[in-house]
XYZ file of N, CA and C in Angstrom:
732
model
N 91.484 82.238 62.442
C 90.611 81.270 63.269
C 90.600 82.149 64.533
N 89.503 81.983 65.443
C 89.478 82.645 66.704
C 90.419 81.759 67.595
N 91.097 82.338 68.356
C 91.918 81.677 69.349
C 91.214 81.591 70.657
N 91.201 80.147 71.159
C 90.461 80.081 72.300
C 91.265 79.459 73.478
N 91.040 79.733 74.736
C 91.767 79.399 75.885
C 90.936 78.827 77.010
N 91.376 77.948 77.726
C 90.416 77.354 78.748
C 90.959 77.837 80.247
N 90.330 78.505 81.039
C 90.900 79.055 82.225
C 90.034 78.331 83.381
N 90.912 77.922 84.396
C 90.147 77.251 85.608
C 90.654 78.226 86.744
N 89.975 78.920 87.362
C 90.242 79.793 88.504
C 89.199 79.811 89.496
N 89.743 80.113 90.902
C 88.921 79.811 92.075
C 88.156 81.138 92.349
N 86.834 80.994 92.312
C 85.795 82.046 92.824
C 84.629 81.612 93.581
N 84.946 81.804 94.886
C 84.063 81.280 95.862
C 83.416 82.625 96.352
N 82.364 82.289 97.188
C 81.692 83.666 97.702
C 82.819 84.393 98.809
N 83.732 83.547 99.254
C 84.583 84.302 100.150
C 85.972 84.542 99.497
N 86.219 83.889 98.418
C 87.647 84.364 98.026
C 87.476 84.402 96.338
N 88.112 85.445 95.781
C 88.185 85.485 94.229
C 89.718 85.795 93.874
N 90.142 84.651 93.086
C 91.616 84.692 93.109
C 92.106 85.824 92.298
N 93.029 86.679 92.613
C 93.469 87.762 91.786
C 94.145 87.486 90.587
N 94.967 86.293 90.640
C 95.696 85.825 89.588
C 94.670 85.339 88.504
N 93.765 84.779 88.825
C 92.635 84.287 87.896
C 92.187 85.431 87.101
N 91.944 86.522 87.751
C 91.383 87.729 87.158
C 92.403 88.216 86.204
N 93.639 88.189 86.531
C 94.850 88.807 85.709
C 95.114 87.931 84.562
N 94.848 86.480 84.799
C 95.099 85.670 83.534
C 94.002 85.790 82.619
N 92.926 86.034 82.965
C 91.552 86.274 82.101
C 91.945 87.587 81.277
N 92.230 88.474 82.000
C 92.392 89.993 81.357
C 93.631 89.758 80.249
N 94.680 88.998 80.670
C 96.027 88.900 79.839
C 95.490 88.228 78.607
N 94.873 87.131 78.689
C 94.381 86.220 77.646
C 93.392 87.067 76.431
N 92.600 87.777 77.146
C 91.842 88.631 76.279
C 92.473 89.614 75.607
N 93.285 90.374 76.316
C 94.265 91.318 75.649
C 95.021 90.688 74.507
N 95.350 89.355 74.534
C 96.138 88.921 73.547
C 95.309 88.164 72.552
N 93.996 88.536 72.542
C 93.136 88.130 71.415
C 92.440 86.852 71.619
N 92.488 86.220 72.935
C 91.883 85.024 73.009
C 90.332 85.051 73.545
N 89.615 84.182 72.958
C 88.373 83.907 73.696
C 88.400 82.952 74.893
N 88.010 83.653 76.010
C 88.294 82.564 77.312
C 87.022 81.896 77.748
N 87.380 80.577 77.823
C 86.055 79.589 78.344
C 86.504 79.648 79.854
N 85.831 80.428 80.478
C 86.039 80.827 81.991
C 85.353 79.675 82.736
N 86.262 78.665 83.493
C 85.611 77.863 84.375
C 85.929 78.474 85.876
N 84.870 78.622 86.579
C 85.034 79.053 87.830
C 84.878 77.963 88.987
N 85.977 77.735 89.741
C 85.922 76.787 90.651
C 85.294 77.375 91.987
N 83.956 76.909 92.270
C 83.052 77.757 93.055
C 83.140 77.316 94.735
N 83.983 76.266 94.868
C 84.143 75.755 96.197
C 85.716 75.241 96.482
N 85.900 75.127 97.692
C 87.389 74.552 98.021
C 87.504 73.143 97.574
N 86.139 72.370 97.596
C 86.273 71.113 96.991
C 86.465 71.016 95.715
N 85.811 72.000 94.902
C 85.923 72.035 93.351
C 87.448 72.147 93.087
N 87.926 73.071 93.828
C 89.388 73.391 93.537
C 90.350 72.391 93.872
N 90.099 71.593 94.979
C 90.984 70.423 95.362
C 90.889 69.200 94.354
N 89.441 69.011 93.795
C 89.377 68.150 92.816
C 89.988 68.368 91.732
N 90.049 69.701 91.157
C 90.768 70.039 89.872
C 92.149 69.890 90.136
N 92.714 70.291 91.241
C 94.138 69.922 91.458
C 94.512 68.561 91.329
N 93.750 67.824 91.948
C 94.126 66.474 92.226
C 93.895 65.718 90.573
N 93.047 66.140 89.640
C 92.807 65.535 88.465
C 93.889 65.903 87.447
N 94.264 67.120 87.559
C 95.393 67.553 86.579
C 96.806 67.832 87.362
N 96.903 67.112 88.532
C 98.133 67.158 89.157
C 98.883 68.398 89.287
N 98.101 69.379 89.806
C 98.871 70.890 89.986
C 98.597 71.255 91.308
N 99.704 72.004 91.747
C 99.566 72.524 93.227
C 98.881 73.766 93.514
N 98.667 74.574 92.290
C 97.839 75.901 92.510
C 96.928 76.133 91.285
N 96.058 77.169 91.675
C 95.219 77.525 90.496
C 95.469 79.255 90.660
N 95.252 80.035 89.566
C 94.552 79.278 88.061
C 95.398 78.602 87.283
N 94.860 77.857 86.349
C 95.514 77.215 85.256
C 94.869 77.393 84.058
N 95.738 77.769 83.100
C 95.565 77.964 81.589
C 95.788 76.872 80.705
N 94.760 76.590 79.853
C 95.131 75.562 78.788
C 94.976 76.291 77.303
N 95.777 76.017 76.479
C 95.677 76.574 75.146
C 96.081 75.480 74.109
N 95.222 75.138 73.269
C 95.293 74.073 72.271
C 95.533 72.637 72.925
N 94.748 72.685 73.960
C 94.711 71.474 74.943
C 96.009 71.183 75.554
N 96.961 72.140 75.665
C 98.117 72.055 76.443
C 98.144 72.835 77.610
N 98.554 72.219 78.669
C 98.641 73.265 79.989
C 99.751 74.350 79.879
N 99.276 75.403 80.213
C 100.251 76.403 80.157
C 100.694 76.915 81.573
N 99.892 76.725 82.611
C 100.169 76.840 83.922
C 99.487 78.213 84.530
N 100.068 78.693 85.457
C 99.341 79.965 86.172
C 99.798 81.052 85.418
N 99.650 82.311 86.345
C 99.840 83.590 85.773
C 101.214 83.861 85.396
N 102.160 83.574 86.060
C 103.502 83.834 85.766
C 103.830 83.165 84.479
N 103.522 81.682 84.330
C 103.663 80.872 83.293
C 102.969 81.487 81.988
N 101.919 82.076 82.091
C 101.109 82.548 81.123
C 101.957 83.835 80.501
N 102.513 84.500 81.492
C 103.335 85.711 80.987
C 104.551 85.257 80.109
N 105.091 84.169 80.724
C 106.280 83.747 79.957
C 105.995 83.317 78.714
N 104.615 82.547 78.572
C 104.150 81.994 77.213
C 104.158 83.134 76.217
N 103.709 84.376 76.613
C 103.515 85.348 75.818
C 104.913 86.300 75.769
N 105.939 85.820 76.204
C 107.122 86.429 76.152
C 107.326 87.638 76.856
N 106.450 87.815 78.039
C 106.377 88.969 78.620
C 107.357 88.797 79.994
N 107.884 89.905 80.535
C 108.637 89.859 81.867
C 107.746 89.425 82.976
N 108.589 89.048 83.909
C 107.716 88.708 85.196
C 107.047 89.760 85.756
N 105.846 89.652 86.180
C 105.096 90.620 86.844
C 105.785 91.304 88.057
N 106.217 90.326 88.800
C 107.117 91.013 89.952
C 108.628 90.917 89.690
N 109.132 91.971 89.817
C 110.618 91.894 89.700
C 111.274 91.747 91.132
N 112.298 90.902 91.073
C 113.096 90.475 92.369
C 113.992 91.395 92.369
N 114.806 91.324 93.661
C 115.925 92.260 93.915
C 115.633 93.383 94.443
N 116.710 94.429 94.325
C 116.411 95.618 95.094
C 115.867 96.741 93.920
N 115.324 97.677 94.331
C 114.558 98.700 93.410
C 114.527 100.038 94.032
N 114.668 101.261 93.339
C 114.601 102.448 93.768
C 113.061 103.056 93.528
N 112.208 102.196 93.100
C 110.769 102.648 92.632
C 110.127 103.164 93.836
N 109.995 102.655 94.937
C 109.414 103.468 96.170
C 109.719 104.948 96.383
N 111.105 104.880 96.394
C 111.608 106.352 96.792
C 111.360 107.375 95.502
N 111.510 106.858 94.306
C 111.243 107.627 93.335
C 109.674 108.241 93.235
N 108.921 107.232 93.470
C 107.478 107.621 93.529
C 107.098 108.425 94.629
N 107.750 108.303 95.705
C 107.499 109.381 96.826
C 107.982 110.655 96.487
N 109.171 110.741 96.172
C 109.677 111.979 95.627
C 109.020 112.747 94.506
N 108.848 112.000 93.628
C 108.197 112.613 92.324
C 106.585 113.180 92.757
N 105.850 112.335 93.604
C 104.439 112.808 94.029
C 104.867 113.872 95.018
N 105.858 114.070 95.773
C 105.817 115.055 96.709
C 106.145 116.319 96.132
N 106.887 116.140 95.050
C 107.420 117.356 94.299
C 106.087 118.040 93.602
N 105.382 117.130 92.885
C 104.144 117.663 92.377
C 103.178 118.324 93.212
N 102.974 117.683 94.500
C 102.127 118.246 95.431
C 102.737 119.545 95.975
N 104.043 119.658 96.152
C 104.505 120.935 96.398
C 104.320 122.107 95.318
N 104.470 121.515 94.235
C 104.319 122.470 93.103
C 102.738 123.235 93.125
N 101.804 122.169 93.242
C 100.303 122.504 93.471
C 100.300 123.551 94.316
N 100.851 123.288 95.521
C 100.428 123.983 96.833
C 101.072 125.391 96.495
N 102.356 125.367 95.913
C 102.886 126.636 95.742
C 102.175 127.594 94.500
N 101.782 126.977 93.481
C 100.981 127.792 92.348
C 99.690 128.210 93.151
N 99.040 127.530 93.877
C 97.813 127.938 94.502
C 97.868 128.849 95.354
N 98.971 128.892 96.409
C 99.106 129.863 97.472
C 100.014 131.223 96.953
N 101.030 130.900 96.278
C 102.149 131.868 96.033
C 101.744 132.277 94.738
N 101.376 131.570 93.747
C 101.006 132.115 92.376
C 102.159 131.680 91.580
N 103.289 131.443 91.871
C 104.478 131.078 90.809
C 105.373 129.978 91.549
N 105.940 129.187 90.560
C 106.728 128.213 91.156
C 108.126 128.829 91.597
N 108.460 130.155 91.107
C 109.764 130.600 91.410
C 109.800 131.259 93.099
N 109.842 130.129 93.806
C 109.559 130.532 95.241
C 110.353 129.495 96.004
N 110.873 130.081 97.222
C 111.516 129.023 98.167
C 110.616 128.169 98.672
N 109.250 128.616 98.813
C 108.224 127.852 99.349
C 108.191 126.463 98.626
N 108.491 126.432 97.248
C 108.401 125.138 96.507
C 109.282 124.198 97.066
N 110.602 124.489 97.286
C 111.588 123.368 97.883
C 111.341 123.030 99.389
N 110.931 124.115 100.217
C 110.687 123.710 101.610
C 109.460 122.936 101.718
N 108.377 123.123 100.965
C 107.135 122.291 100.824
C 107.291 120.940 100.362
N 108.411 120.854 99.336
C 108.727 119.505 98.712
C 109.553 118.669 99.941
N 110.271 119.310 100.622
C 111.059 118.660 101.627
C 110.154 118.192 102.662
N 109.260 119.084 103.180
C 108.187 118.781 104.306
C 107.334 117.695 103.719
N 106.900 117.629 102.627
C 105.844 116.557 102.253
C 106.608 115.170 102.119
N 107.735 115.323 101.582
C 108.594 114.220 101.557
C 108.798 113.601 102.797
N 109.230 114.479 103.760
C 109.677 113.791 105.153
C 108.250 113.200 105.754
N 107.118 113.951 105.571
C 105.999 113.293 106.130
C 105.728 112.112 105.526
N 105.725 111.900 104.108
C 105.374 110.523 103.451
C 106.302 109.382 103.802
N 107.585 109.812 103.988
C 108.609 108.863 104.407
C 108.375 108.538 105.792
N 108.040 109.377 106.750
C 107.764 108.824 107.963
C 106.404 108.001 108.255
N 105.436 108.338 107.294
C 104.285 107.411 107.308
C 104.698 105.870 107.014
N 105.519 105.789 106.103
C 105.942 104.551 105.556
C 106.706 103.845 106.716
N 107.496 104.464 107.598
C 107.983 103.892 108.689
C 107.147 103.646 109.832
N 106.300 104.505 110.152
C 105.162 104.254 111.224
C 104.165 103.300 111.007
N 104.127 102.811 109.847
C 103.130 101.527 109.468
C 103.500 100.419 110.183
N 104.837 100.216 110.511
C 105.306 98.808 111.162
C 106.885 99.484 111.734
N 106.567 99.965 113.002
C 107.775 100.528 113.602
C 108.846 99.159 114.172
N 108.141 98.060 114.241
C 109.092 96.837 114.662
C 110.016 96.451 113.430
N 109.323 96.369 112.142
C 110.073 95.985 110.955
C 111.188 97.112 110.712
N 110.676 98.436 110.898
C 111.475 99.556 110.381
C 112.738 99.482 111.431
N 112.633 99.197 112.800
C 113.681 99.347 113.608
C 114.715 98.232 113.281
N 114.168 96.906 112.958
C 115.009 95.864 112.595
C 115.966 96.227 111.653
N 115.448 97.014 110.580
C 116.340 97.249 109.302
C 117.228 98.498 109.557
N 116.567 99.514 110.401
C 117.251 100.761 110.712
C 118.659 100.516 111.428
N 118.559 99.738 112.624
C 119.553 99.537 113.433
C 120.818 98.833 113.002
N 120.668 98.299 111.606
C 121.906 97.535 111.089
C 122.964 98.658 110.240
N 122.339 99.858 110.322
C 123.380 100.893 109.708
C 123.445 102.114 110.565
N 122.328 102.626 111.076
C 122.286 103.742 111.802
C 123.271 103.810 113.031
N 124.217 104.832 113.288
C 125.320 104.880 114.224
C 124.609 104.869 115.588
N 123.709 105.821 115.558
C 123.029 106.055 117.002
C 122.138 104.966 117.441
N 121.304 104.608 116.400
C 120.235 103.442 116.682
C 121.057 102.070 117.129
N 122.282 101.931 116.569
C 122.971 100.809 117.023
C 123.373 100.894 118.538
N 123.747 101.969 119.012
C 124.025 102.317 120.436
C 122.776 102.325 121.278
N 121.695 102.766 120.753
C 120.543 103.223 121.751
C 119.449 102.557 120.633
N 118.819 101.504 120.920
C 117.772 100.830 120.210
C 116.509 101.951 120.249
N 116.319 102.558 121.275
C 115.074 103.208 121.391
C 115.033 104.406 120.384
N 116.185 104.873 119.923
C 116.160 106.091 119.195
C 115.482 105.455 117.757
N 115.535 104.258 117.206
C 114.998 103.682 116.114
C 113.497 103.923 116.195
N 113.030 103.923 117.347
C 111.649 103.986 117.519
C 111.246 105.534 117.439
N 112.032 106.294 117.913
C 111.867 107.791 118.073
C 112.077 108.418 116.696
N 112.818 107.935 115.876
C 113.259 108.519 114.654
C 112.082 108.886 113.658
N 110.983 107.883 113.422
C 110.014 108.336 112.449
C 109.033 109.460 113.023
N 108.845 109.473 114.305
C 108.148 110.721 114.874
C 108.854 111.759 114.774
N 110.256 111.852 114.862
C 111.048 113.095 114.759
C 110.943 113.564 113.305
N 110.923 112.705 112.420
C 110.841 112.935 110.919
C 109.585 113.608 110.688
N 108.530 112.959 111.251
C 107.239 113.564 110.898
C 106.856 114.816 111.495
N 107.383 114.991 112.722
C 107.531 116.401 113.481
C 108.091 117.479 112.566
N 109.483 117.109 112.023
C 110.157 117.955 111.420
C 109.437 118.509 109.903
N 108.847 117.462 109.343
C 108.108 117.567 108.080
C 106.971 118.580 108.392
N 106.108 118.169 109.413
C 105.022 118.983 109.585
C 105.475 120.324 109.970
N 106.465 120.437 110.598
C 106.807 121.751 111.072
C 107.109 122.653 109.911
N 107.751 122.137 109.035
C 108.147 122.769 107.885
C 106.867 123.260 106.999
N 106.073 122.378 106.837
C 104.516 122.757 106.108
C 103.958 123.678 106.989
N 104.045 123.611 108.234
C 103.232 124.630 109.046
C 104.024 125.847 109.515
N 105.134 125.936 109.098
C 105.924 127.252 109.206
C 106.014 127.370 110.800
N 106.313 126.358 111.430
C 106.430 126.566 112.847
C 107.803 127.114 113.308
N 107.902 127.608 114.470
C 109.147 128.343 114.652
C 110.313 127.468 114.246
N 111.468 128.213 113.585
C 112.504 127.370 113.178
C 113.407 127.043 114.247
N 113.304 127.785 115.392
C 114.308 127.195 116.552
C 113.903 125.930 117.270
N 112.397 125.719 116.990
C 111.901 124.322 117.408
C 112.117 123.245 116.213
N 111.795 123.395 115.204
C 111.883 122.558 114.040
C 113.181 122.102 113.447
N 113.995 123.295 113.211
C 115.355 123.141 112.521
C 116.240 122.225 113.281
N 116.491 122.312 114.699
C 117.528 121.430 115.480
C 117.085 119.956 115.324
N 115.813 119.653 115.168
C 115.326 118.222 115.119
C 115.831 117.760 113.853
N 115.533 118.631 112.716
C 115.745 118.154 111.454
C 117.290 118.029 111.143
N 118.045 119.059 111.743
C 119.452 118.913 111.544
C 120.169 117.518 112.157
N 119.547 117.347 113.380
C 120.197 116.370 114.247
C 119.985 114.826 113.553
N 118.853 114.591 113.134
C 118.369 113.363 112.593
C 118.678 113.271 111.136
N 119.026 114.508 110.346
C 119.753 114.442 109.033
C 121.242 114.208 108.909
N 121.774 114.837 110.022
C 123.252 114.604 109.902
C 123.707 113.221 110.352
N 122.977 112.762 111.407
C 123.336 111.336 111.881
C 123.089 110.364 110.953
N 121.890 110.668 110.282
C 121.459 109.766 109.252
C 122.549 109.722 108.075
N 122.920 110.924 107.554
C 123.890 111.113 106.420
C 125.107 110.623 106.791
N 125.740 110.771 107.986
C 127.085 110.065 108.381
C 127.003 108.634 108.338
N 125.838 108.055 108.841
C 125.577 106.673 109.134
C 125.517 105.955 107.513
N 124.697 106.653 106.692
C 124.639 105.896 105.249
C 125.952 106.213 104.591
N 126.582 107.163 104.822
C 128.220 107.480 104.086
C 129.012 106.280 104.725
N 128.988 106.172 105.941
C 130.017 105.315 106.421
C 129.657 103.673 105.974
N 128.459 103.269 106.172
C 127.932 102.069 105.871
C 128.211 101.822 104.187
N 127.826 102.921 103.532
C 128.077 102.568 102.037
C 129.345 102.675 101.366
N 130.108 104.055 101.588
C 131.204 104.235 101.005
C 132.533 103.812 101.946
N 132.401 103.786 103.105
C 133.530 103.386 103.803
C 133.672 101.968 104.111
N 132.692 101.281 104.673
C 132.604 99.941 104.937
C 132.207 99.205 103.808
N 131.751 99.627 102.692
C 131.309 99.000 101.556
C 130.240 97.950 101.822
N 129.404 98.127 102.649
C 128.255 97.166 103.082
C 127.166 97.271 102.146
N 126.514 95.978 101.556
C 125.524 96.006 100.815
C 124.136 95.844 101.623
N 123.362 96.692 101.699
C 122.187 96.649 102.785
C 121.101 97.356 101.997
N 119.986 96.957 102.740
C 118.545 97.725 102.293
C 118.170 98.833 103.308
N 117.800 99.777 102.573
C 117.509 101.040 103.349
C 116.104 100.937 103.983
N 115.905 101.575 105.119
C 114.625 101.548 105.851
C 114.077 102.774 105.569
N 114.423 103.625 104.757
C 113.759 104.891 104.327
C 112.519 104.782 104.078
N 111.935 103.860 103.470
C 110.484 103.721 103.132
C 109.775 102.498 104.026
N 110.389 102.468 105.035
C 109.790 101.261 106.042
C 110.655 100.162 106.002
N 110.223 99.277 107.005
C 110.816 97.865 107.114
C 110.444 96.857 106.047
N 111.487 96.027 105.888
C 111.420 95.126 104.792
C 111.296 95.687 103.436
N 112.059 96.859 103.322
C 112.135 97.480 102.007
C 113.164 96.788 101.044
N 112.905 96.963 99.916
C 113.774 96.601 98.673
C 114.765 97.604 98.149
N 114.746 98.720 98.804
C 115.515 99.895 98.379
C 116.778 99.751 98.863
N 117.885 99.761 97.926
C 119.266 99.638 98.217
C 119.804 100.852 98.998
N 120.590 100.626 99.997
C 121.139 101.762 100.659
C 122.210 102.352 99.863
N 122.354 103.615 99.640
C 123.266 104.351 98.708
C 122.774 105.747 98.572
N 123.220 106.123 97.325
C 123.095 107.838 97.306
C 121.815 108.283 97.538
N 120.831 107.400 96.684
C 119.268 107.797 97.100
C 118.971 107.878 98.326
N 119.259 107.155 98.890
C 118.933 106.767 100.591
C 119.561 108.134 101.179
N 120.792 108.410 100.754
C 121.417 109.723 101.330
C 120.538 111.009 101.021
N 119.873 111.095 100.076
C 119.309 112.191 99.797
C 118.186 112.731 100.720
N 117.670 111.552 101.359
C 116.487 111.746 102.552
C 117.246 112.665 103.502
N 118.525 112.313 104.138
C 119.135 113.058 105.071
C 119.656 114.519 104.363
N 120.059 114.451 103.398
C 120.433 115.908 102.784
C 119.309 116.716 102.539
N 118.110 116.313 102.525
C 116.843 117.092 102.324
C 116.645 117.648 103.796
N 116.722 116.703 104.837
C 116.444 117.049 106.396
C 117.313 118.358 106.540
N 118.586 118.144 106.283
C 119.586 119.257 106.573
C 119.234 120.440 105.929
N 119.010 120.358 104.616
C 118.814 121.518 103.534
C 117.488 122.324 104.112
N 116.364 121.324 104.514
C 115.280 122.100 104.943
C 115.518 122.950 106.206
N 116.295 122.223 106.971
C 116.635 123.049 108.360
C 117.368 124.194 108.155
N 118.121 124.107 107.353
C 119.092 125.444 107.072
C 118.044 126.434 106.344
N 117.322 126.085 105.490
C 116.331 127.021 104.710
C 115.313 127.665 105.722
N 115.006 126.936 106.603
C 114.139 127.561 107.901
C 114.788 128.580 108.572
N 115.931 128.352 108.806
C 116.740 129.250 109.727
C 117.298 130.467 108.912
N 117.391 130.275 107.663
C 117.591 131.465 106.648
C 116.384 132.263 106.641
N 115.388 131.658 106.389
C 114.012 132.443 105.872
C 113.639 132.978 107.427
N 113.995 132.395 108.393
C 113.779 133.065 109.669
C 114.348 134.624 109.703
């Protein structure tokens, strides 16, 4: 027998509920024929909520039983929550992996082989630029998180606002092969201070903090993965000086 579900979701000229679309897609992927009831105005939506005594839409009904919203629907199908709570390394892994692939593409295109020091230094440069962009999106939020563990930023709050620009400068300098005497000191300075700060906060003080490496309000835990950002900065600076 064909499986049928009734879906009530908000779809007005000014707003299309994303969770309504996701609920419809999930039901169809589970083999259901969806009776799609679109709530075309705020008045219709409020009337529906009042009739069924619910606080939100979308709402799904299967066999005349109300399942609930999108998260409830996933639970009904024994699926994990769409949004994971707690800390995660996903943002850092995504940045580093994409940066490495970009560096590999540049190296193959320009040098012709991956067996080149350019691969590593371009990888570091792209990573630093990408991480700097994350921080520069919201300097205020970044600074609030950064000053909780960076030793220099604790003493001088303005350093928290300078840091992303310094990181971007060092990354661009590596990619553009700017003079090492200009770029390397900046990368060494922020890399060493950052590395010492993370090491002290995590391994000496044993503090459980969120890392600001991918910007403010990050869910990345402060730890070894965060430390790699600073290690890359120092390594990139040393390579620039050696290549010089």
